[in-house]
Coordinates of C-alpha atoms in Angstrom, one line a residue:
M160 CA 162.3 125.5 1.2
T161 CA 158.8 127.0 1.0
S162 CA 156.0 125.9 3.2
D163 CA 154.2 124.2 0.3
D164 CA 157.3 122.2 -0.8
P165 CA 156.5 118.6 0.2
G166 CA 160.3 117.7 0.5
T167 CA 161.2 114.1 0.3
A168 CA 159.1 111.1 1.1
V169 CA 160.6 110.7 4.5
R170 CA 161.6 114.1 5.7
R171 CA 158.9 116.3 4.1
G172 CA 159.3 120.0 4.7
R173 CA 160.5 120.0 8.3
F174 CA 163.7 118.0 8.0
S175 CA 164.5 118.3 4.3
G176 CA 166.7 121.4 4.3
G177 CA 169.6 122.9 6.2
P178 CA 173.4 122.4 5.8
A179 CA 173.4 119.0 7.5
R180 CA 171.3 117.4 4.8
E181 CA 174.1 117.3 2.2
F182 CA 176.5 116.0 4.9
M183 CA 174.1 113.2 5.7
S184 CA 173.3 112.2 2.1
S185 CA 174.7 108.9 0.8
L186 CA 172.7 109.1 -2.4
D187 CA 175.7 109.2 -4.8
A188 CA 177.6 106.4 -3.0
D189 CA 174.4 104.3 -2.9
E190 CA 174.4 103.8 -6.6
R191 CA 176.1 100.5 -5.9
I192 CA 173.0 99.2 -4.1
F193 CA 170.4 100.8 -6.5
A194 CA 169.5 97.4 -8.1
A195 CA 169.5 95.8 -4.7
D196 CA 167.1 98.3 -3.3
L197 CA 164.7 97.8 -6.2
A198 CA 164.8 94.0 -5.6
V199 CA 164.2 94.5 -1.9
D200 CA 161.3 96.8 -2.6
R201 CA 159.7 94.4 -5.1
A202 CA 160.0 91.4 -2.7
H203 CA 158.5 93.4 0.2
V204 CA 155.6 94.7 -1.9
V205 CA 154.8 91.2 -3.2
M206 CA 154.8 89.9 0.3
L207 CA 152.6 92.7 1.5
A208 CA 150.1 91.9 -1.3
E209 CA 150.2 88.1 -0.6
Q210 CA 149.5 88.8 3.1
G211 CA 146.6 91.1 2.3
I212 CA 148.3 94.1 3.9
V213 CA 148.4 96.1 0.6
D214 CA 145.7 95.8 -2.1
D215 CA 146.8 93.9 -5.2
A216 CA 145.9 96.7 -7.5
I217 CA 148.0 99.2 -5.5
A218 CA 150.8 96.7 -5.3
G219 CA 150.7 96.3 -9.1
E220 CA 151.0 100.1 -9.5
I221 CA 153.9 100.2 -7.1
L222 CA 155.7 97.4 -9.0
A223 CA 155.1 99.1 -12.3
A224 CA 156.5 102.4 -10.9
L225 CA 159.6 100.5 -9.7
D226 CA 160.1 99.2 -13.2
D227 CA 160.0 102.8 -14.4
V228 CA 162.5 103.9 -11.8
E229 CA 164.8 101.1 -12.8
A230 CA 164.5 102.0 -16.5
A231 CA 165.3 105.7 -15.7
G232 CA 168.4 104.7 -13.7
H233 CA 170.0 105.9 -10.6
G234 CA 170.9 109.2 -12.2
A235 CA 167.3 110.2 -12.6
L236 CA 166.4 109.8 -9.0
P237 CA 165.1 112.9 -7.1
D238 CA 167.1 114.3 -4.3
G239 CA 167.1 112.3 -1.1
E240 CA 169.1 111.5 1.9
D241 CA 169.9 108.0 0.5
V242 CA 168.8 105.8 -2.4
H243 CA 166.1 104.2 -0.4
E244 CA 164.4 107.5 0.3
A245 CA 164.9 108.7 -3.3
I246 CA 163.3 105.6 -4.8
E247 CA 160.3 105.9 -2.5
T248 CA 159.9 109.5 -3.4
A249 CA 160.1 108.5 -7.1
V250 CA 157.4 105.9 -6.6
I251 CA 155.1 108.3 -4.9
D252 CA 155.7 110.8 -7.7
R253 CA 154.4 108.2 -10.1
V254 CA 151.7 106.5 -8.1
G255 CA 150.5 109.2 -5.7
P256 CA 150.1 108.9 -1.9
D257 CA 149.4 105.1 -2.3
G258 CA 153.0 104.7 -3.4
G259 CA 153.9 105.2 0.2
R260 CA 152.3 101.9 1.1
M261 CA 155.4 100.2 -0.1
H262 CA 157.1 101.2 3.1
T263 CA 154.4 99.5 5.3
A264 CA 155.9 97.3 8.0
R265 CA 159.4 98.3 7.1
S266 CA 162.0 100.8 8.2
R267 CA 165.0 102.0 6.3
N268 CA 167.0 100.3 9.0
D269 CA 166.1 96.8 8.0
E270 CA 165.8 97.9 4.3
V271 CA 169.4 99.1 4.1
A272 CA 170.8 96.1 6.0
T273 CA 169.0 93.9 3.5
C274 CA 170.3 95.8 0.5
I275 CA 173.9 95.7 1.8
R276 CA 173.7 91.9 2.3
Y277 CA 172.0 91.4 -1.1
R278 CA 174.8 93.2 -2.9
L279 CA 177.7 92.1 -0.8
R280 CA 177.0 88.4 -1.2
G281 CA 177.4 88.7 -4.9
D282 CA 180.7 90.7 -4.5
V283 CA 181.9 88.0 -2.1
L284 CA 181.2 85.3 -4.7
D285 CA 183.1 87.3 -7.2
A286 CA 186.0 87.4 -4.8
V287 CA 185.8 83.7 -4.3
A288 CA 185.8 83.1 -8.1
A289 CA 189.0 85.2 -8.3
T290 CA 190.7 83.0 -5.7
L291 CA 189.7 79.9 -7.6
T292 CA 191.2 81.4 -10.8
L293 CA 194.4 82.1 -8.9
R294 CA 194.5 78.6 -7.4
E295 CA 194.0 77.1 -10.8
A296 CA 196.9 79.1 -12.2
L297 CA 199.1 78.0 -9.3
L298 CA 198.2 74.3 -9.7
S299 CA 198.7 74.5 -13.5
V300 CA 202.2 76.1 -13.3
A301 CA 203.2 73.8 -10.5
G302 CA 202.3 70.8 -12.6
E303 CA 204.7 72.0 -15.2
H304 CA 207.6 72.4 -12.8
T305 CA 207.5 69.4 -10.4
G306 CA 211.2 68.7 -11.1
A307 CA 212.5 72.3 -11.3
V308 CA 214.9 72.6 -8.4
M309 CA 215.2 76.1 -6.9
P310 CA 216.7 77.7 -3.8
G311 CA 214.4 77.9 -0.8
Y312 CA 214.9 80.7 1.7
T313 CA 214.4 81.6 5.3
H314 CA 215.2 85.1 6.5
L315 CA 215.9 85.7 2.7
Q316 CA 219.0 83.6 3.1
P317 CA 219.6 80.3 1.2
A318 CA 218.2 77.6 3.4
Q319 CA 217.3 74.3 1.6
P320 CA 216.7 73.4 -2.0
T321 CA 213.1 72.9 -3.1
T322 CA 211.2 73.0 -6.4
V323 CA 209.1 75.6 -8.2
A324 CA 206.1 73.3 -7.8
H325 CA 206.6 73.0 -4.0
Y326 CA 206.9 76.7 -3.7
L327 CA 203.8 77.5 -5.7
L328 CA 201.7 74.9 -3.8
S329 CA 202.7 76.6 -0.6
Y330 CA 200.6 79.6 -1.8
E331 CA 197.8 77.4 -3.2
G332 CA 197.3 76.1 0.3
A333 CA 197.1 79.6 1.8
I334 CA 194.8 80.8 -1.0
A335 CA 192.5 77.8 -0.4
R336 CA 192.1 78.8 3.2
D337 CA 191.3 82.3 2.0
T338 CA 188.6 80.7 -0.2
E339 CA 187.2 78.9 2.8
R340 CA 187.1 82.1 4.9
L341 CA 185.2 84.0 2.1
L342 CA 182.7 81.2 1.6
G343 CA 182.1 81.2 5.4
A344 CA 181.6 85.0 5.3
Y345 CA 179.2 84.5 2.4
E346 CA 177.1 82.0 4.4
R347 CA 176.7 84.4 7.3
T348 CA 176.0 87.4 4.9
N349 CA 173.3 85.5 3.0
R350 CA 170.6 85.9 5.7
S351 CA 167.8 88.4 5.4
P352 CA 167.2 91.2 8.0
L353 CA 164.0 92.3 6.1
G354 CA 161.0 92.6 8.3
A355 CA 162.9 93.6 11.4
A356 CA 161.7 97.2 10.9
A357 CA 163.5 99.8 12.9
F358 CA 164.6 97.2 15.3
A359 CA 161.6 96.1 17.3
G360 CA 159.6 94.2 14.6
T361 CA 156.2 95.2 13.4
P362 CA 152.5 94.5 14.4
F363 CA 151.7 93.7 10.8
D364 CA 151.2 90.1 9.8
I365 CA 154.3 89.9 7.6
D366 CA 156.1 86.8 6.3
R367 CA 159.8 87.3 6.7
D368 CA 160.6 83.9 5.3
R369 CA 158.7 84.7 2.1
T370 CA 160.8 87.9 1.4
A371 CA 164.0 85.9 2.2
E372 CA 162.9 83.3 -0.3
L373 CA 162.0 85.9 -3.0
L374 CA 165.4 87.5 -2.5
G375 CA 167.3 84.3 -2.6
F376 CA 168.6 84.4 1.0
D377 CA 169.2 81.1 2.8
G378 CA 167.1 82.3 5.8
V379 CA 166.5 85.3 8.1
V380 CA 168.4 86.9 10.9
R381 CA 165.9 86.0 13.6
N382 CA 166.3 88.7 16.3
S383 CA 164.9 91.9 14.9
M384 CA 167.3 94.1 16.8
D385 CA 170.3 92.1 15.7
A386 CA 168.9 92.1 12.1
S387 CA 168.7 95.9 11.9
A388 CA 171.9 96.8 13.8
G389 CA 174.3 93.9 13.2
R390 CA 177.2 94.6 10.9
D391 CA 179.5 91.8 11.9
F392 CA 179.0 90.3 8.5
L393 CA 180.8 93.3 7.1
A394 CA 183.6 93.0 9.5
E395 CA 184.0 89.3 8.8
T396 CA 184.0 89.7 5.1
T397 CA 186.5 92.6 5.2
A398 CA 188.7 90.7 7.6
A399 CA 188.7 87.7 5.2
L400 CA 189.6 90.1 2.4
A401 CA 192.4 91.7 4.4
T402 CA 193.8 88.3 5.2
H403 CA 193.7 87.3 1.6
A404 CA 195.3 90.5 0.6
T405 CA 198.2 89.8 2.9
T406 CA 198.7 86.4 1.2
L407 CA 198.7 88.2 -2.2
S408 CA 201.2 90.7 -0.9
G409 CA 203.6 87.8 -0.1
I410 CA 203.2 86.3 -3.6
A411 CA 203.8 89.8 -5.1
E412 CA 206.9 90.3 -3.0
D413 CA 208.3 86.9 -4.1
L414 CA 207.6 87.6 -7.7
I415 CA 209.4 90.9 -7.5
V416 CA 212.4 89.4 -5.7
Y417 CA 212.7 86.4 -8.0
A418 CA 212.4 88.6 -11.1
N419 CA 215.3 90.7 -9.7
K420 CA 217.4 87.6 -9.2
G421 CA 216.7 86.4 -12.7
F422 CA 214.8 83.4 -11.5
L423 CA 211.7 84.3 -13.6
E424 CA 210.6 86.9 -16.1
L425 CA 207.2 88.5 -15.8
S426 CA 205.1 88.9 -18.9
D427 CA 205.0 92.3 -20.5
D428 CA 201.3 92.3 -19.7
Y429 CA 202.2 92.4 -16.0
S430 CA 205.1 94.8 -16.3
S431 CA 205.8 98.4 -17.4
T432 CA 208.8 100.5 -18.3
S433 CA 210.4 103.7 -17.1
S434 CA 209.5 107.1 -18.4
I435 CA 213.2 107.9 -18.9
M436 CA 215.1 104.6 -18.8
P437 CA 213.8 102.6 -21.8
Q438 CA 215.7 99.4 -20.9
K439 CA 213.8 99.0 -17.6
K440 CA 211.1 96.3 -17.1
N441 CA 209.4 97.1 -13.9
P442 CA 206.9 94.9 -12.0
D443 CA 204.6 97.8 -11.4
P444 CA 201.2 95.9 -11.4
V445 CA 202.6 93.4 -8.9
E446 CA 203.9 96.2 -6.7
L447 CA 200.4 97.6 -6.6
V448 CA 199.2 94.2 -5.5
R449 CA 201.7 94.3 -2.7
A450 CA 200.2 97.7 -1.6
T451 CA 196.7 96.3 -1.7
A452 CA 197.3 94.7 1.7
G453 CA 197.6 98.1 3.2
T454 CA 194.4 99.2 1.5
A455 CA 192.5 96.2 2.8
T456 CA 193.9 96.4 6.3
G457 CA 193.2 100.1 6.4
E458 CA 189.6 99.5 5.4
L459 CA 189.2 96.8 8.1
T460 CA 190.6 99.1 10.7
G461 CA 188.3 101.9 9.6
L462 CA 185.3 99.6 9.7
L463 CA 186.0 98.1 13.1
T464 CA 186.8 101.5 14.6
T465 CA 183.4 102.8 13.2
L466 CA 181.6 99.8 14.8
K467 CA 183.4 100.0 18.1
G468 CA 181.2 101.1 20.9
L469 CA 178.1 101.8 18.9
P470 CA 175.0 101.4 21.2
R471 CA 172.1 99.2 20.1
A472 CA 170.2 99.4 17.9
Y473 CA 170.6 101.6 14.9
N474 CA 172.9 104.6 14.5
L475 CA 173.8 106.5 11.3
D476 CA 177.4 105.8 11.9
L477 CA 176.7 102.6 10.1
Q478 CA 176.3 104.5 6.9
E479 CA 180.0 105.2 7.1
A480 CA 180.9 101.5 7.8
T481 CA 179.7 100.0 4.5
P482 CA 182.0 101.8 2.1
H483 CA 185.0 100.2 3.8
A484 CA 183.8 96.8 2.7
W485 CA 183.1 98.0 -0.8
T486 CA 186.6 99.3 -1.2
A487 CA 188.2 96.2 0.2
V488 CA 186.2 93.7 -1.9
D489 CA 186.9 95.7 -5.1
S490 CA 190.6 96.3 -4.6
V491 CA 191.3 92.8 -3.3
S492 CA 189.3 91.0 -6.1
D493 CA 191.2 93.1 -8.7
A494 CA 194.5 92.3 -7.1
T495 CA 193.7 88.6 -7.1
E496 CA 193.1 88.6 -10.8
V497 CA 196.4 90.4 -11.4
V498 CA 198.3 87.8 -9.4
A499 CA 196.6 85.0 -11.2
G500 CA 197.6 86.5 -14.6
A501 CA 201.2 87.2 -13.5
V502 CA 201.6 83.6 -12.2
A503 CA 200.1 82.0 -15.3
T504 CA 202.3 84.0 -17.7
A505 CA 205.6 84.2 -15.9
E506 CA 208.6 82.3 -17.4
W507 CA 210.7 80.4 -14.9
D508 CA 214.4 80.1 -15.8
E509 CA 215.1 76.5 -14.6
T510 CA 218.8 76.7 -15.5
T511 CA 219.4 79.8 -13.3
L512 CA 217.3 78.3 -10.6
A513 CA 219.2 75.0 -10.6
D514 CA 222.5 76.9 -10.5
A515 CA 221.4 78.8 -7.5
A516 CA 219.8 75.9 -5.7
G517 CA 223.0 74.8 -3.9
D518 CA 224.1 78.3 -2.9
G519 CA 224.9 79.0 0.7
F520 CA 225.6 75.2 1.3
S521 CA 221.8 74.8 1.2
T522 CA 222.2 71.0 1.3
A523 CA 223.7 71.1 4.7
T524 CA 220.6 69.8 6.4
R525 CA 220.6 66.8 4.1
I526 CA 224.1 65.9 5.2
A527 CA 223.1 66.3 8.9
D528 CA 220.1 64.1 8.3
L529 CA 222.3 61.5 6.6
L530 CA 224.7 61.4 9.5
A531 CA 221.8 61.2 12.0
M532 CA 220.3 58.3 10.0
S533 CA 223.7 56.5 10.3
G534 CA 223.4 56.6 14.1
L535 CA 225.1 59.9 15.1
P536 CA 223.1 62.1 17.5
F537 CA 221.5 64.8 15.4
R538 CA 223.1 67.6 17.4
T539 CA 226.6 66.1 16.8
A540 CA 225.8 65.9 13.1
H541 CA 224.5 69.5 13.2
E542 CA 227.8 70.6 14.8
I543 CA 229.9 68.8 12.1
V544 CA 228.0 70.4 9.3
A545 CA 228.0 73.8 10.9
T546 CA 231.8 73.6 11.2
A547 CA 232.1 72.5 7.5
A548 CA 229.9 75.4 6.4
T549 CA 232.6 77.9 7.3
S550 CA 234.9 76.5 4.6
I551 CA 232.6 75.3 1.9
A552 CA 232.2 77.7 -1.0
D553 CA 229.3 77.9 -3.5
G554 CA 231.7 76.9 -6.3
D555 CA 232.9 73.7 -4.7
D556 CA 232.2 70.5 -6.5
P557 CA 230.7 67.6 -4.5
E558 CA 234.1 65.8 -4.1
T559 CA 235.7 68.9 -2.6
A560 CA 232.7 69.7 -0.4
A561 CA 232.6 66.1 0.9
A562 CA 236.3 66.3 1.8
K563 CA 235.7 69.5 3.8
V564 CA 232.8 67.8 5.7
D565 CA 235.2 65.0 6.5
D566 CA 237.7 67.4 7.9
A567 CA 235.0 68.9 10.0
A568 CA 233.9 65.5 11.3
R569 CA 237.5 64.7 12.3
E570 CA 237.7 68.1 14.1
V571 CA 234.4 67.7 16.0
S572 CA 234.3 63.9 16.7
G573 CA 237.8 62.8 16.2
E574 CA 236.9 60.3 13.5
S575 CA 236.3 60.3 9.8
L576 CA 233.0 61.0 8.3
F577 CA 233.3 58.0 6.1
E578 CA 233.3 55.6 9.1
H579 CA 229.5 56.4 9.2
V580 CA 228.5 57.0 5.6
T581 CA 229.9 56.3 2.2
R582 CA 231.6 59.0 0.1
A583 CA 229.1 58.3 -2.7
D584 CA 226.2 58.9 -0.3
V585 CA 227.7 62.2 0.9
E586 CA 228.4 63.4 -2.6
R587 CA 224.8 62.5 -3.6
A588 CA 223.4 64.3 -0.6
L589 CA 225.3 67.4 -1.6
D590 CA 223.5 67.5 -4.9
P591 CA 220.4 69.8 -4.7
T592 CA 218.3 67.6 -7.0
A593 CA 219.1 64.4 -5.0
S594 CA 218.5 66.4 -1.7
V595 CA 215.0 67.4 -2.9
A596 CA 214.2 63.9 -4.1
S597 CA 215.0 62.5 -0.6
R598 CA 212.4 64.8 1.0
D599 CA 209.4 62.7 0.1
S600 CA 207.4 63.1 3.3
V601 CA 203.7 64.1 2.8
G602 CA 203.7 67.6 1.5
G603 CA 207.4 67.6 0.8
P604 CA 209.2 68.8 -2.3
A605 CA 210.1 65.5 -3.8
P606 CA 208.5 65.2 -7.3
E607 CA 206.6 62.1 -6.3
A608 CA 205.2 63.8 -3.2
V609 CA 204.3 66.9 -5.1
S610 CA 202.5 64.8 -7.8
D611 CA 200.4 63.1 -5.1
E612 CA 199.6 66.5 -3.6
L613 CA 198.6 68.0 -7.0
A614 CA 196.0 65.2 -7.4
T615 CA 194.6 66.0 -4.0
L616 CA 194.5 69.7 -4.5
D617 CA 192.9 69.4 -7.9
G618 CA 190.1 67.6 -6.2
R619 CA 189.8 70.2 -3.5
L620 CA 189.6 73.0 -6.2
D621 CA 186.9 71.1 -8.0
A622 CA 184.9 70.9 -4.8
D623 CA 185.2 74.6 -4.2
Q624 CA 184.2 75.4 -7.7
A625 CA 181.1 73.3 -7.3
G626 CA 180.4 75.1 -4.0
L627 CA 180.7 78.4 -5.7

């Protein structure tokens, strides 16, 4: 760089060259906050004019120059260490030295923190909207399958019969909590750091509340050092996204396993085929959703590791922190939309599900409950049913299975099962549909209980949509 080269608005000739400049530059990555920076610049300039810190005429020239910069686009910006410096340089190129007055009472430290919050809050709301779409799909499909009996699993082994609706609502509850976490992160993101300057405030008579108002923030981050240096809002948002991605990964795994078992068929829109085996229908998009949990968790780890041990107040390490949040919010929001579509369009095979619902003597717990209700200690009932389980096969009809339970009762307690319960009650308890219907406690799988829960959850979804 020659001695008469003015360099950038910030560095000028002395610090604008050298091999480290390119290493330090975030200009390309900052395209994401280009519009945010223009909004922040405008709000700051308007406030400076209103406070009499910058002459109205000069403020008008700066605002007009910012319009020109916006129209030209990010790609037309001059070289700079970041988008903030490049925009300021572009304004000075248009206005002259007075263009530099736009940076009065401001540092890039509070400026960048404000831009990140300005853009991230919108991204978080997009992520929230995606969770609401998914919850709507879960509730809708659940409402269509309140009586569809299916096997429920623990440890991937047949455990107890349940219903498709009850299964889907288990995920709706988890996603609803993810919604809450994201909305909470939004609230703490939607605070303005602008006016904190480098970290120690400014002697100019600025109005921080006014810039927060102009930018649509709910208020300001009061302490100026915290305002410029704090990135916990990034960590909280990324943690909420990683938690949500983990929930999505669980849904994805279930859809993959259930498709493999023939319990459901994914839509062609959420499947693909093999490059060599034309008969294959692979759940590729859903598999990528499953992997998104790794992406989000990795971004959270990278972000927290970057923030760990940073001294107050501002350090350029923070430049490397923000992209972790961008990657997480983009990938997780996309994954949420894929899961919503996959759930909404999947076809559940109720016949296959019903046939499998009783596998592995899954109604055993219902028999034990029945015996306990008749007066036997539950542990004795449990032992009787456990003994019977070794002889009952998946193909046994209710009459045969009931006889085997009676044999077990005689072996364990020395008396017939039917001295405590009727044969009809036992045979009914062995039926998966009847077993499900008996589990009518709040939040249980019985169709009546699920119908009540659906009404409650519809109301909660409406409230969250209104909140969004």
